[in-house]
Amino acid sequence: MILAEVVRSGFVESVHHGSVVVLDAAGGVVAAAGDVTGPSFPRSSNKPLQTVGMLRAGLRTAEPADLALISGSHFGEPFHVARTRQILAAAGLDESALRCPPSLPLSEHERDVVLRAGGGATPVLMNCSGKHAGMLATCVLNGWSLEDYRDAKHPLQVALAAAVSELTGEPIAATGIDGCGAPVFAVSLTALARGFQRLVEAPPGTAERRVADAMRADPELVAGTGQDDTLLMRGVPGLLAKGGAEGVVAVAVEGVGAVAIKVADGAMRARMPVLVSALRRLGVSAPVLDELATVAIVGGDTRVGEVRSAW
């Protein structure tokens, strides 16, 4: 189904197909489009659920904010890199233990800073390094091997898969390898939304609620300064958000409901307009949603159109 359209100078020049599901406060489906029961890879939207799995496996962190970074896809700002190193150091490790691929920061500014200083791509700058630091810390606490912690058969990954399946209420349909080299678990959009809803509705002090509370308290650690996930969690009280590659995003609002979206062609630009439309169906309103409801299309140095929800 067409979820978003790209308008240039009043003419619809492109469209984005995809699927979206909206759950109410009781977890019932109140609106949906496309395939919301077939499996897809949530990509980095899996991360908060995986962090719950780490806590259940015994992960301890120095500060609650560490859980936000472990659950996030950071943009390589200095405070992201410093906290990743702190998580590793607390486990008696350094960044040489990371098995995520070398990368430059997602932030264009920070990328330029690194390059101007004569630096280059390193694993700690990769957006998933916080998650990998959490995985390694969990392995250290359990006495599990470190070299192969990314392997789907490793005790860590078996534990994380079990947590994802339990939280989403579905068996994992497929296990793939994410961009960072760690496993990613396929579930339906409906299951993904319900998993996020479980995080925000869980009793205080539980692993689920600790992850949700940490992310909402420090959303800059989840993404970065001015990024979509950060803006949403800063702008909508009680909202938990985590985007993923290939056009995925999942959110839940405590006492209101949850949304999960997959853009079929993987276009990231279509996610926020569709998400805003979905949240408005739940009665959620906030100035930040007005800001994210469209994405500017530019001609020269002038806004000449927008990406907007068609659903």
PDB file of C-alpha atoms in Angstrom:
ATOM      1  CA  MET A   1       0.000   0.000   0.000  1.00  0.00           C
ATOM      2  CA  ILE A   2       1.155   3.553  -0.701  1.00  0.00           C
ATOM      3  CA  LEU A   3       2.114   5.117   2.624  1.00  0.00           C
ATOM      4  CA  ALA A   4       3.863   8.306   1.532  1.00  0.00           C
ATOM      5  CA  GLU A   5       4.144  10.500  -1.519  1.00  0.00           C
ATOM      6  CA  VAL A   6       6.853  12.860  -2.693  1.00  0.00           C
ATOM      7  CA  VAL A   7       5.510  16.129  -4.030  1.00  0.00           C
ATOM      8  CA  ARG A   8       7.685  18.500  -6.078  1.00  0.00           C
ATOM      9  CA  SER A   9       6.245  21.785  -7.300  1.00  0.00           C
ATOM     10  CA  GLY A  10       2.723  20.471  -6.746  1.00  0.00           C
ATOM     11  CA  PHE A  11       3.352  17.274  -8.724  1.00  0.00           C
ATOM     12  CA  VAL A  12       3.546  13.798  -7.113  1.00  0.00           C
ATOM     13  CA  GLU A  13       6.795  12.458  -8.556  1.00  0.00           C
ATOM     14  CA  SER A  14       7.357   9.407  -6.319  1.00  0.00           C
ATOM     15  CA  VAL A  15       5.565   7.219  -3.809  1.00  0.00           C
ATOM     16  CA  HIS A  16       6.679   4.877  -1.046  1.00  0.00           C
ATOM     17  CA  HIS A  17       4.830   1.646  -0.340  1.00  0.00           C
ATOM     18  CA  GLY A  18       4.918  -0.118   2.983  1.00  0.00           C
ATOM     19  CA  SER A  19       3.103  -1.435   6.025  1.00  0.00           C
ATOM     20  CA  VAL A  20       2.019   0.149   9.311  1.00  0.00           C
ATOM     21  CA  VAL A  21       0.145  -1.070  12.369  1.00  0.00           C
ATOM     22  CA  VAL A  22      -1.414   1.001  15.157  1.00  0.00           C
ATOM     23  CA  LEU A  23      -2.306  -0.551  18.523  1.00  0.00           C
ATOM     24  CA  ASP A  24      -4.509   0.972  21.192  1.00  0.00           C
ATOM     25  CA  ALA A  25      -3.747   1.026  24.923  1.00  0.00           C
ATOM     26  CA  ALA A  26      -5.109  -2.503  25.296  1.00  0.00           C
ATOM     27  CA  GLY A  27      -2.877  -3.852  22.508  1.00  0.00           C
ATOM     28  CA  GLY A  28      -5.668  -4.213  19.958  1.00  0.00           C
ATOM     29  CA  VAL A  29      -5.133  -3.302  16.311  1.00  0.00           C
ATOM     30  CA  VAL A  30      -7.071  -0.097  15.606  1.00  0.00           C
ATOM     31  CA  ALA A  31      -5.569   0.707  12.198  1.00  0.00           C
ATOM     32  CA  ALA A  32      -3.319  -1.080   9.745  1.00  0.00           C
ATOM     33  CA  ALA A  33      -2.134  -0.995   6.158  1.00  0.00           C
ATOM     34  CA  GLY A  34      -0.122  -3.495   4.157  1.00  0.00           C
ATOM     35  CA  ASP A  35       1.229  -6.711   5.649  1.00  0.00           C
ATOM     36  CA  VAL A  36       1.377  -6.394   9.436  1.00  0.00           C
ATOM     37  CA  THR A  37       1.394 -10.112  10.254  1.00  0.00           C
ATOM     38  CA  GLY A  38       4.192 -11.347   8.002  1.00  0.00           C
ATOM     39  CA  PRO A  39       7.770 -11.218   9.321  1.00  0.00           C
ATOM     40  CA  SER A  40      10.356  -8.585   8.548  1.00  0.00           C
ATOM     41  CA  PHE A  41      13.679  -7.604  10.057  1.00  0.00           C
ATOM     42  CA  PRO A  42      13.214  -4.734  12.541  1.00  0.00           C
ATOM     43  CA  ARG A  43      16.910  -3.949  12.184  1.00  0.00           C
ATOM     44  CA  SER A  44      17.957  -1.577  14.988  1.00  0.00           C
ATOM     45  CA  SER A  45      14.407  -1.364  16.304  1.00  0.00           C
ATOM     46  CA  ASN A  46      15.311  -4.765  17.808  1.00  0.00           C
ATOM     47  CA  LYS A  47      17.851  -3.144  20.122  1.00  0.00           C
ATOM     48  CA  PRO A  48      15.666  -2.208  23.123  1.00  0.00           C
ATOM     49  CA  LEU A  49      14.294  -5.753  23.181  1.00  0.00           C
ATOM     50  CA  GLN A  50      17.811  -7.168  22.994  1.00  0.00           C
ATOM     51  CA  THR A  51      18.876  -4.933  25.878  1.00  0.00           C
ATOM     52  CA  VAL A  52      16.103  -6.451  28.001  1.00  0.00           C
ATOM     53  CA  GLY A  53      17.633  -9.817  27.143  1.00  0.00           C
ATOM     54  CA  MET A  54      21.035  -8.633  28.342  1.00  0.00           C
ATOM     55  CA  LEU A  55      19.561  -7.492  31.664  1.00  0.00           C
ATOM     56  CA  ARG A  56      17.809 -10.823  32.085  1.00  0.00           C
ATOM     57  CA  ALA A  57      21.152 -12.508  31.442  1.00  0.00           C
ATOM     58  CA  GLY A  58      22.711 -10.541  34.282  1.00  0.00           C
ATOM     59  CA  LEU A  59      24.019  -7.328  32.705  1.00  0.00           C
ATOM     60  CA  ARG A  60      24.815  -4.657  35.274  1.00  0.00           C
ATOM     61  CA  THR A  61      25.554  -1.066  34.310  1.00  0.00           C
ATOM     62  CA  ALA A  62      27.176   1.749  36.234  1.00  0.00           C
ATOM     63  CA  GLU A  63      24.361   4.149  35.363  1.00  0.00           C
ATOM     64  CA  PRO A  64      20.835   3.788  33.937  1.00  0.00           C
ATOM     65  CA  ALA A  65      21.918   5.981  31.024  1.00  0.00           C
ATOM     66  CA  ASP A  66      24.209   3.178  29.854  1.00  0.00           C
ATOM     67  CA  LEU A  67      21.072   1.241  28.895  1.00  0.00           C
ATOM     68  CA  ALA A  68      20.019   4.064  26.575  1.00  0.00           C
ATOM     69  CA  LEU A  69      23.300   3.865  24.681  1.00  0.00           C
ATOM     70  CA  ILE A  70      23.228   0.052  24.552  1.00  0.00           C
ATOM     71  CA  SER A  71      19.700   0.281  23.086  1.00  0.00           C
ATOM     72  CA  GLY A  72      20.601   3.019  20.621  1.00  0.00           C
ATOM     73  CA  SER A  73      22.134   3.731  17.249  1.00  0.00           C
ATOM     74  CA  HIS A  74      24.407   6.590  18.172  1.00  0.00           C
ATOM     75  CA  PHE A  75      25.720   9.260  15.841  1.00  0.00           C
ATOM     76  CA  GLY A  76      29.316   9.193  17.038  1.00  0.00           C
ATOM     77  CA  GLU A  77      29.279  12.333  19.132  1.00  0.00           C
ATOM     78  CA  PRO A  78      32.025  12.556  21.779  1.00  0.00           C
ATOM     79  CA  PHE A  79      29.665  11.680  24.642  1.00  0.00           C
ATOM     80  CA  HIS A  80      28.561   8.545  22.767  1.00  0.00           C
ATOM     81  CA  VAL A  81      32.117   7.368  22.237  1.00  0.00           C
ATOM     82  CA  ALA A  82      33.165   8.168  25.805  1.00  0.00           C
ATOM     83  CA  ARG A  83      30.259   6.238  27.329  1.00  0.00           C
ATOM     84  CA  THR A  84      30.907   3.231  25.073  1.00  0.00           C
ATOM     85  CA  ARG A  85      34.488   3.154  26.313  1.00  0.00           C
ATOM     86  CA  GLN A  86      33.284   3.474  29.914  1.00  0.00           C
ATOM     87  CA  ILE A  87      30.966   0.471  29.539  1.00  0.00           C
ATOM     88  CA  LEU A  88      33.848  -1.557  28.137  1.00  0.00           C
ATOM     89  CA  ALA A  89      36.266  -0.395  30.848  1.00  0.00           C
ATOM     90  CA  ALA A  90      33.814  -1.334  33.591  1.00  0.00           C
ATOM     91  CA  ALA A  91      33.898  -4.868  32.160  1.00  0.00           C
ATOM     92  CA  GLY A  92      37.697  -4.879  32.092  1.00  0.00           C
ATOM     93  CA  LEU A  93      37.828  -4.437  28.312  1.00  0.00           C
ATOM     94  CA  ASP A  94      38.793  -1.818  25.773  1.00  0.00           C
ATOM     95  CA  GLU A  95      37.571  -1.071  22.282  1.00  0.00           C
ATOM     96  CA  SER A  96      39.810  -3.731  20.754  1.00  0.00           C
ATOM     97  CA  ALA A  97      37.229  -6.269  21.975  1.00  0.00           C
ATOM     98  CA  LEU A  98      34.522  -4.801  19.736  1.00  0.00           C
ATOM     99  CA  ARG A  99      33.585  -6.942  16.747  1.00  0.00           C
ATOM    100  CA  CYS A 100      31.376  -4.382  14.998  1.00  0.00           C
ATOM    101  CA  PRO A 101      32.939  -3.131  11.751  1.00  0.00           C
ATOM    102  CA  PRO A 102      35.058   0.028  11.574  1.00  0.00           C
ATOM    103  CA  SER A 103      33.004   3.076  10.676  1.00  0.00           C
ATOM    104  CA  LEU A 104      32.993   6.843  10.680  1.00  0.00           C
ATOM    105  CA  PRO A 105      30.341   8.639  12.760  1.00  0.00           C
ATOM    106  CA  LEU A 106      26.830   8.908  11.339  1.00  0.00           C
ATOM    107  CA  SER A 107      26.945  12.598  12.250  1.00  0.00           C
ATOM    108  CA  GLU A 108      28.352  14.558   9.306  1.00  0.00           C
ATOM    109  CA  HIS A 109      29.856  17.107  11.682  1.00  0.00           C
ATOM    110  CA  GLU A 110      31.600  14.500  13.796  1.00  0.00           C
ATOM    111  CA  ARG A 111      32.752  12.688  10.680  1.00  0.00           C
ATOM    112  CA  ASP A 112      34.412  15.884   9.494  1.00  0.00           C
ATOM    113  CA  VAL A 113      36.017  16.389  12.904  1.00  0.00           C
ATOM    114  CA  VAL A 114      37.522  12.904  12.804  1.00  0.00           C
ATOM    115  CA  LEU A 115      38.830  13.293   9.269  1.00  0.00           C
ATOM    116  CA  ARG A 116      40.252  16.783   9.845  1.00  0.00           C
ATOM    117  CA  ALA A 117      42.153  15.393  12.824  1.00  0.00           C
ATOM    118  CA  GLY A 118      43.695  12.731  10.613  1.00  0.00           C
ATOM    119  CA  GLY A 119      41.554   9.936  12.020  1.00  0.00           C
ATOM    120  CA  GLY A 120      39.574   7.272  10.243  1.00  0.00           C
ATOM    121  CA  ALA A 121      36.976   4.580  10.665  1.00  0.00           C
ATOM    122  CA  THR A 122      37.112   2.584  13.903  1.00  0.00           C
ATOM    123  CA  PRO A 123      34.707   0.113  15.556  1.00  0.00           C
ATOM    124  CA  VAL A 124      33.987   2.409  18.515  1.00  0.00           C
ATOM    125  CA  LEU A 125      32.661   5.077  16.137  1.00  0.00           C
ATOM    126  CA  MET A 126      30.210   2.614  14.560  1.00  0.00           C
ATOM    127  CA  ASN A 127      26.593   3.380  15.496  1.00  0.00           C
ATOM    128  CA  CYS A 128      26.093  -0.049  17.099  1.00  0.00           C
ATOM    129  CA  SER A 129      29.181   0.061  19.307  1.00  0.00           C
ATOM    130  CA  GLY A 130      27.079   0.758  22.407  1.00  0.00           C
ATOM    131  CA  LYS A 131      25.060  -2.401  21.815  1.00  0.00           C
ATOM    132  CA  HIS A 132      28.237  -4.387  21.261  1.00  0.00           C
ATOM    133  CA  ALA A 133      29.751  -2.990  24.454  1.00  0.00           C
ATOM    134  CA  GLY A 134      26.658  -4.168  26.321  1.00  0.00           C
ATOM    135  CA  MET A 135      26.885  -7.585  24.709  1.00  0.00           C
ATOM    136  CA  LEU A 136      30.533  -7.920  25.701  1.00  0.00           C
ATOM    137  CA  ALA A 137      29.824  -6.799  29.268  1.00  0.00           C
ATOM    138  CA  THR A 138      27.077  -9.422  29.498  1.00  0.00           C
ATOM    139  CA  CYS A 139      29.490 -12.087  28.280  1.00  0.00           C
ATOM    140  CA  VAL A 140      32.131 -11.086  30.846  1.00  0.00           C
ATOM    141  CA  LEU A 141      29.617 -11.351  33.694  1.00  0.00           C
ATOM    142  CA  ASN A 142      28.597 -14.839  32.568  1.00  0.00           C
ATOM    143  CA  GLY A 143      32.061 -16.122  31.723  1.00  0.00           C
ATOM    144  CA  TRP A 144      31.072 -16.564  28.073  1.00  0.00           C
ATOM    145  CA  SER A 145      33.584 -16.407  25.236  1.00  0.00           C
ATOM    146  CA  LEU A 146      34.229 -12.988  23.733  1.00  0.00           C
ATOM    147  CA  GLU A 147      35.678 -13.678  20.290  1.00  0.00           C
ATOM    148  CA  ASP A 148      32.477 -15.215  18.908  1.00  0.00           C
ATOM    149  CA  TYR A 149      29.813 -13.264  20.810  1.00  0.00           C
ATOM    150  CA  ARG A 150      28.136 -12.325  17.505  1.00  0.00           C
ATOM    151  CA  ASP A 151      27.493 -15.931  16.514  1.00  0.00           C
ATOM    152  CA  ALA A 152      23.784 -16.814  16.557  1.00  0.00           C
ATOM    153  CA  LYS A 153      24.592 -20.028  18.463  1.00  0.00           C
ATOM    154  CA  HIS A 154      26.534 -18.217  21.182  1.00  0.00           C
ATOM    155  CA  PRO A 155      24.833 -18.375  24.620  1.00  0.00           C
ATOM    156  CA  LEU A 156      24.433 -14.598  24.561  1.00  0.00           C
ATOM    157  CA  GLN A 157      22.578 -14.561  21.256  1.00  0.00           C
ATOM    158  CA  VAL A 158      20.432 -17.533  22.269  1.00  0.00           C
ATOM    159  CA  ALA A 159      19.384 -15.583  25.367  1.00  0.00           C
ATOM    160  CA  LEU A 160      18.652 -12.434  23.369  1.00  0.00           C
ATOM    161  CA  ALA A 161      16.595 -14.355  20.821  1.00  0.00           C
ATOM    162  CA  ALA A 162      14.535 -15.860  23.636  1.00  0.00           C
ATOM    163  CA  ALA A 163      13.877 -12.401  25.063  1.00  0.00           C
ATOM    164  CA  VAL A 164      12.808 -10.975  21.704  1.00  0.00           C
ATOM    165  CA  SER A 165      10.438 -13.890  21.102  1.00  0.00           C
ATOM    166  CA  GLU A 166       8.915 -13.632  24.576  1.00  0.00           C
ATOM    167  CA  LEU A 167       8.492  -9.849  24.471  1.00  0.00           C
ATOM    168  CA  THR A 168       6.922  -9.821  21.012  1.00  0.00           C
ATOM    169  CA  GLY A 169       4.766 -12.879  21.634  1.00  0.00           C
ATOM    170  CA  GLU A 170       5.898 -14.570  18.423  1.00  0.00           C
ATOM    171  CA  PRO A 171       8.461 -17.185  17.495  1.00  0.00           C
ATOM    172  CA  ILE A 172      11.339 -15.691  15.546  1.00  0.00           C
ATOM    173  CA  ALA A 173      10.627 -16.308  11.872  1.00  0.00           C
ATOM    174  CA  ALA A 174      14.186 -15.855  10.642  1.00  0.00           C
ATOM    175  CA  THR A 175      17.594 -14.928  11.994  1.00  0.00           C
ATOM    176  CA  GLY A 176      19.789 -12.727   9.842  1.00  0.00           C
ATOM    177  CA  ILE A 177      23.024 -10.806  10.219  1.00  0.00           C
ATOM    178  CA  ASP A 178      22.582  -7.103  10.826  1.00  0.00           C
ATOM    179  CA  GLY A 179      24.877  -4.408   9.458  1.00  0.00           C
ATOM    180  CA  CYS A 180      26.983  -4.566  12.619  1.00  0.00           C
ATOM    181  CA  GLY A 181      27.537  -8.313  12.253  1.00  0.00           C
ATOM    182  CA  ALA A 182      25.290  -9.327  15.166  1.00  0.00           C
ATOM    183  CA  PRO A 183      22.077 -11.328  14.716  1.00  0.00           C
ATOM    184  CA  VAL A 184      18.798  -9.618  13.851  1.00  0.00           C
ATOM    185  CA  PHE A 185      15.510 -11.399  14.504  1.00  0.00           C
ATOM    186  CA  ALA A 186      12.494 -11.265  12.181  1.00  0.00           C
ATOM    187  CA  VAL A 187       9.009 -10.792  13.643  1.00  0.00           C
ATOM    188  CA  SER A 188       5.826  -9.180  12.380  1.00  0.00           C
ATOM    189  CA  LEU A 189       5.118  -5.466  12.714  1.00  0.00           C
ATOM    190  CA  THR A 190       2.237  -6.261  15.046  1.00  0.00           C
ATOM    191  CA  ALA A 191       4.563  -8.264  17.286  1.00  0.00           C
ATOM    192  CA  LEU A 192       7.195  -5.514  17.206  1.00  0.00           C
ATOM    193  CA  ALA A 193       4.641  -2.904  18.275  1.00  0.00           C
ATOM    194  CA  ARG A 194       3.440  -5.148  21.083  1.00  0.00           C
ATOM    195  CA  GLY A 195       7.008  -5.675  22.235  1.00  0.00           C
ATOM    196  CA  PHE A 196       7.518  -1.932  22.525  1.00  0.00           C
ATOM    197  CA  GLN A 197       4.210  -1.584  24.317  1.00  0.00           C
ATOM    198  CA  ARG A 198       5.345  -4.138  26.874  1.00  0.00           C
ATOM    199  CA  LEU A 199       8.417  -2.032  27.627  1.00  0.00           C
ATOM    200  CA  VAL A 200       6.496   1.143  28.452  1.00  0.00           C
ATOM    201  CA  GLU A 201       3.687  -0.607  30.324  1.00  0.00           C
ATOM    202  CA  ALA A 202       5.897  -2.855  32.470  1.00  0.00           C
ATOM    203  CA  PRO A 203       6.022  -2.230  36.229  1.00  0.00           C
ATOM    204  CA  PRO A 204       8.829   0.049  37.465  1.00  0.00           C
ATOM    205  CA  GLY A 205      12.037  -1.784  38.261  1.00  0.00           C
ATOM    206  CA  THR A 206      11.538  -4.595  35.755  1.00  0.00           C
ATOM    207  CA  ALA A 207      14.094  -5.099  33.003  1.00  0.00           C
ATOM    208  CA  GLU A 208      11.561  -3.928  30.423  1.00  0.00           C
ATOM    209  CA  ARG A 209      10.743  -0.718  32.245  1.00  0.00           C
ATOM    210  CA  ARG A 210      14.381   0.011  33.079  1.00  0.00           C
ATOM    211  CA  VAL A 211      15.194   0.022  29.364  1.00  0.00           C
ATOM    212  CA  ALA A 212      12.209   2.190  28.467  1.00  0.00           C
ATOM    213  CA  ASP A 213      12.868   4.643  31.286  1.00  0.00           C
ATOM    214  CA  ALA A 214      16.570   4.950  30.436  1.00  0.00           C
ATOM    215  CA  MET A 215      15.879   5.645  26.777  1.00  0.00           C
ATOM    216  CA  ARG A 216      13.222   8.233  27.549  1.00  0.00           C
ATOM    217  CA  ALA A 217      15.395   9.936  30.160  1.00  0.00           C
ATOM    218  CA  ASP A 218      18.455  10.217  27.880  1.00  0.00           C
ATOM    219  CA  PRO A 219      17.233  10.148  24.277  1.00  0.00           C
ATOM    220  CA  GLU A 220      20.381  11.863  22.998  1.00  0.00           C
ATOM    221  CA  LEU A 221      22.208   8.637  23.856  1.00  0.00           C
ATOM    222  CA  VAL A 222      19.717   6.619  21.799  1.00  0.00           C
ATOM    223  CA  ALA A 223      20.380   8.575  18.603  1.00  0.00           C
ATOM    224  CA  GLY A 224      22.039  11.968  18.798  1.00  0.00           C
ATOM    225  CA  THR A 225      21.538  15.687  18.962  1.00  0.00           C
ATOM    226  CA  GLY A 226      18.554  16.706  16.837  1.00  0.00           C
ATOM    227  CA  GLN A 227      17.860  13.210  15.495  1.00  0.00           C
ATOM    228  CA  ASP A 228      14.320  11.867  14.988  1.00  0.00           C
ATOM    229  CA  ASP A 229      14.247   9.409  17.895  1.00  0.00           C
ATOM    230  CA  THR A 230      15.679  12.059  20.199  1.00  0.00           C
ATOM    231  CA  LEU A 231      13.195  14.714  19.102  1.00  0.00           C
ATOM    232  CA  LEU A 232      10.236  12.369  19.503  1.00  0.00           C
ATOM    233  CA  MET A 233      11.170  11.296  23.013  1.00  0.00           C
ATOM    234  CA  ARG A 234      11.936  14.859  24.072  1.00  0.00           C
ATOM    235  CA  GLY A 235       8.749  16.200  22.512  1.00  0.00           C
ATOM    236  CA  VAL A 236       6.085  13.644  23.463  1.00  0.00           C
ATOM    237  CA  PRO A 237       5.821  12.747  27.163  1.00  0.00           C
ATOM    238  CA  GLY A 238       5.922   8.996  27.777  1.00  0.00           C
ATOM    239  CA  LEU A 239       6.908   8.105  24.212  1.00  0.00           C
ATOM    240  CA  LEU A 240       9.549   5.456  23.485  1.00  0.00           C
ATOM    241  CA  ALA A 241      11.034   5.425  19.979  1.00  0.00           C
ATOM    242  CA  LYS A 242      13.652   3.414  18.127  1.00  0.00           C
ATOM    243  CA  GLY A 243      14.222   3.529  14.418  1.00  0.00           C
ATOM    244  CA  GLY A 244      15.932   0.934  12.291  1.00  0.00           C
ATOM    245  CA  ALA A 245      17.566   0.737   8.886  1.00  0.00           C
ATOM    246  CA  GLU A 246      15.566   0.042   5.732  1.00  0.00           C
ATOM    247  CA  GLY A 247      12.628   2.235   6.696  1.00  0.00           C
ATOM    248  CA  VAL A 248      11.685   0.757  10.087  1.00  0.00           C
ATOM    249  CA  VAL A 249      10.505   2.592  13.181  1.00  0.00           C
ATOM    250  CA  ALA A 250       8.657   1.475  16.304  1.00  0.00           C
ATOM    251  CA  VAL A 251       7.186   3.628  19.055  1.00  0.00           C
ATOM    252  CA  ALA A 252       5.001   3.171  22.102  1.00  0.00           C
ATOM    253  CA  VAL A 253       3.307   5.752  24.296  1.00  0.00           C
ATOM    254  CA  GLU A 254       2.552   4.769  27.847  1.00  0.00           C
ATOM    255  CA  GLY A 255      -1.212   4.477  28.381  1.00  0.00           C
ATOM    256  CA  VAL A 256      -1.974   5.285  24.732  1.00  0.00           C
ATOM    257  CA  GLY A 257      -0.734   2.620  22.304  1.00  0.00           C
ATOM    258  CA  ALA A 258       2.026   1.663  19.897  1.00  0.00           C
ATOM    259  CA  VAL A 259       3.008   1.906  16.230  1.00  0.00           C
ATOM    260  CA  ALA A 260       5.383  -0.053  13.976  1.00  0.00           C
ATOM    261  CA  ILE A 261       6.224   0.873  10.384  1.00  0.00           C
ATOM    262  CA  LYS A 262       8.193  -0.735   7.572  1.00  0.00           C
ATOM    263  CA  VAL A 263       8.722   1.204   4.338  1.00  0.00           C
ATOM    264  CA  ALA A 264       8.920  -1.379   1.572  1.00  0.00           C
ATOM    265  CA  ASP A 265      11.757   0.200  -0.406  1.00  0.00           C
ATOM    266  CA  GLY A 266      13.746   1.017   2.729  1.00  0.00           C
ATOM    267  CA  ALA A 267      13.399   4.786   2.318  1.00  0.00           C
ATOM    268  CA  MET A 268      14.122   6.494   5.612  1.00  0.00           C
ATOM    269  CA  ARG A 269      12.541   9.782   4.528  1.00  0.00           C
ATOM    270  CA  ALA A 270       9.041   8.283   4.517  1.00  0.00           C
ATOM    271  CA  ARG A 271       9.056   7.081   8.135  1.00  0.00           C
ATOM    272  CA  MET A 272       8.335  10.241  10.110  1.00  0.00           C
ATOM    273  CA  PRO A 273       5.402  11.547   8.028  1.00  0.00           C
ATOM    274  CA  VAL A 274       3.689   8.151   8.263  1.00  0.00           C
ATOM    275  CA  LEU A 275       4.493   7.850  11.964  1.00  0.00           C
ATOM    276  CA  VAL A 276       2.986  11.256  12.674  1.00  0.00           C
ATOM    277  CA  SER A 277      -0.182  10.216  10.850  1.00  0.00           C
ATOM    278  CA  ALA A 278      -0.324   7.020  12.920  1.00  0.00           C
ATOM    279  CA  LEU A 279       0.214   8.811  16.237  1.00  0.00           C
ATOM    280  CA  ARG A 280      -2.501  11.303  15.420  1.00  0.00           C
ATOM    281  CA  ARG A 281      -4.885   8.372  14.988  1.00  0.00           C
ATOM    282  CA  LEU A 282      -4.167   7.619  18.638  1.00  0.00           C
ATOM    283  CA  GLY A 283      -4.924  11.192  19.622  1.00  0.00           C
ATOM    284  CA  VAL A 284      -1.295  12.101  20.274  1.00  0.00           C
ATOM    285  CA  SER A 285      -0.491  15.754  19.627  1.00  0.00           C
ATOM    286  CA  ALA A 286       2.659  17.797  20.241  1.00  0.00           C
ATOM    287  CA  PRO A 287       4.529  20.584  18.423  1.00  0.00           C
ATOM    288  CA  VAL A 288       7.296  18.144  17.476  1.00  0.00           C
ATOM    289  CA  LEU A 289       4.828  16.108  15.437  1.00  0.00           C
ATOM    290  CA  ASP A 290       3.999  19.165  13.360  1.00  0.00           C
ATOM    291  CA  GLU A 291       7.730  19.571  12.699  1.00  0.00           C
ATOM    292  CA  LEU A 292       8.160  15.932  11.646  1.00  0.00           C
ATOM    293  CA  ALA A 293       4.939  15.592   9.634  1.00  0.00           C
ATOM    294  CA  THR A 294       6.688  16.472   6.369  1.00  0.00           C
ATOM    295  CA  VAL A 295      10.213  16.284   4.975  1.00  0.00           C
ATOM    296  CA  ALA A 296      11.323  19.168   2.771  1.00  0.00           C
ATOM    297  CA  ILE A 297      12.007  18.697  -0.932  1.00  0.00           C
ATOM    298  CA  VAL A 298      14.416  21.350  -2.170  1.00  0.00           C
ATOM    299  CA  GLY A 299      14.950  22.892  -5.570  1.00  0.00           C
ATOM    300  CA  GLY A 300      18.117  24.977  -5.629  1.00  0.00           C
ATOM    301  CA  ASP A 301      18.065  26.600  -2.205  1.00  0.00           C
ATOM    302  CA  THR A 302      14.264  26.810  -1.955  1.00  0.00           C
ATOM    303  CA  ARG A 303      11.719  24.399  -0.492  1.00  0.00           C
ATOM    304  CA  VAL A 304       9.574  23.348  -3.451  1.00  0.00           C
ATOM    305  CA  GLY A 305       7.736  20.356  -2.037  1.00  0.00           C
ATOM    306  CA  GLU A 306       7.593  17.721   0.639  1.00  0.00           C
ATOM    307  CA  VAL A 307       7.445  14.087   1.559  1.00  0.00           C
ATOM    308  CA  ARG A 308       4.061  13.614   3.234  1.00  0.00           C
ATOM    309  CA  SER A 309       1.879  10.799   4.480  1.00  0.00           C
ATOM    310  CA  ALA A 310      -0.572   9.419   1.982  1.00  0.00           C
ATOM    311  CA  TRP A 311      -2.187   7.142   4.559  1.00  0.00           C
TER     312      TRP A 311
END
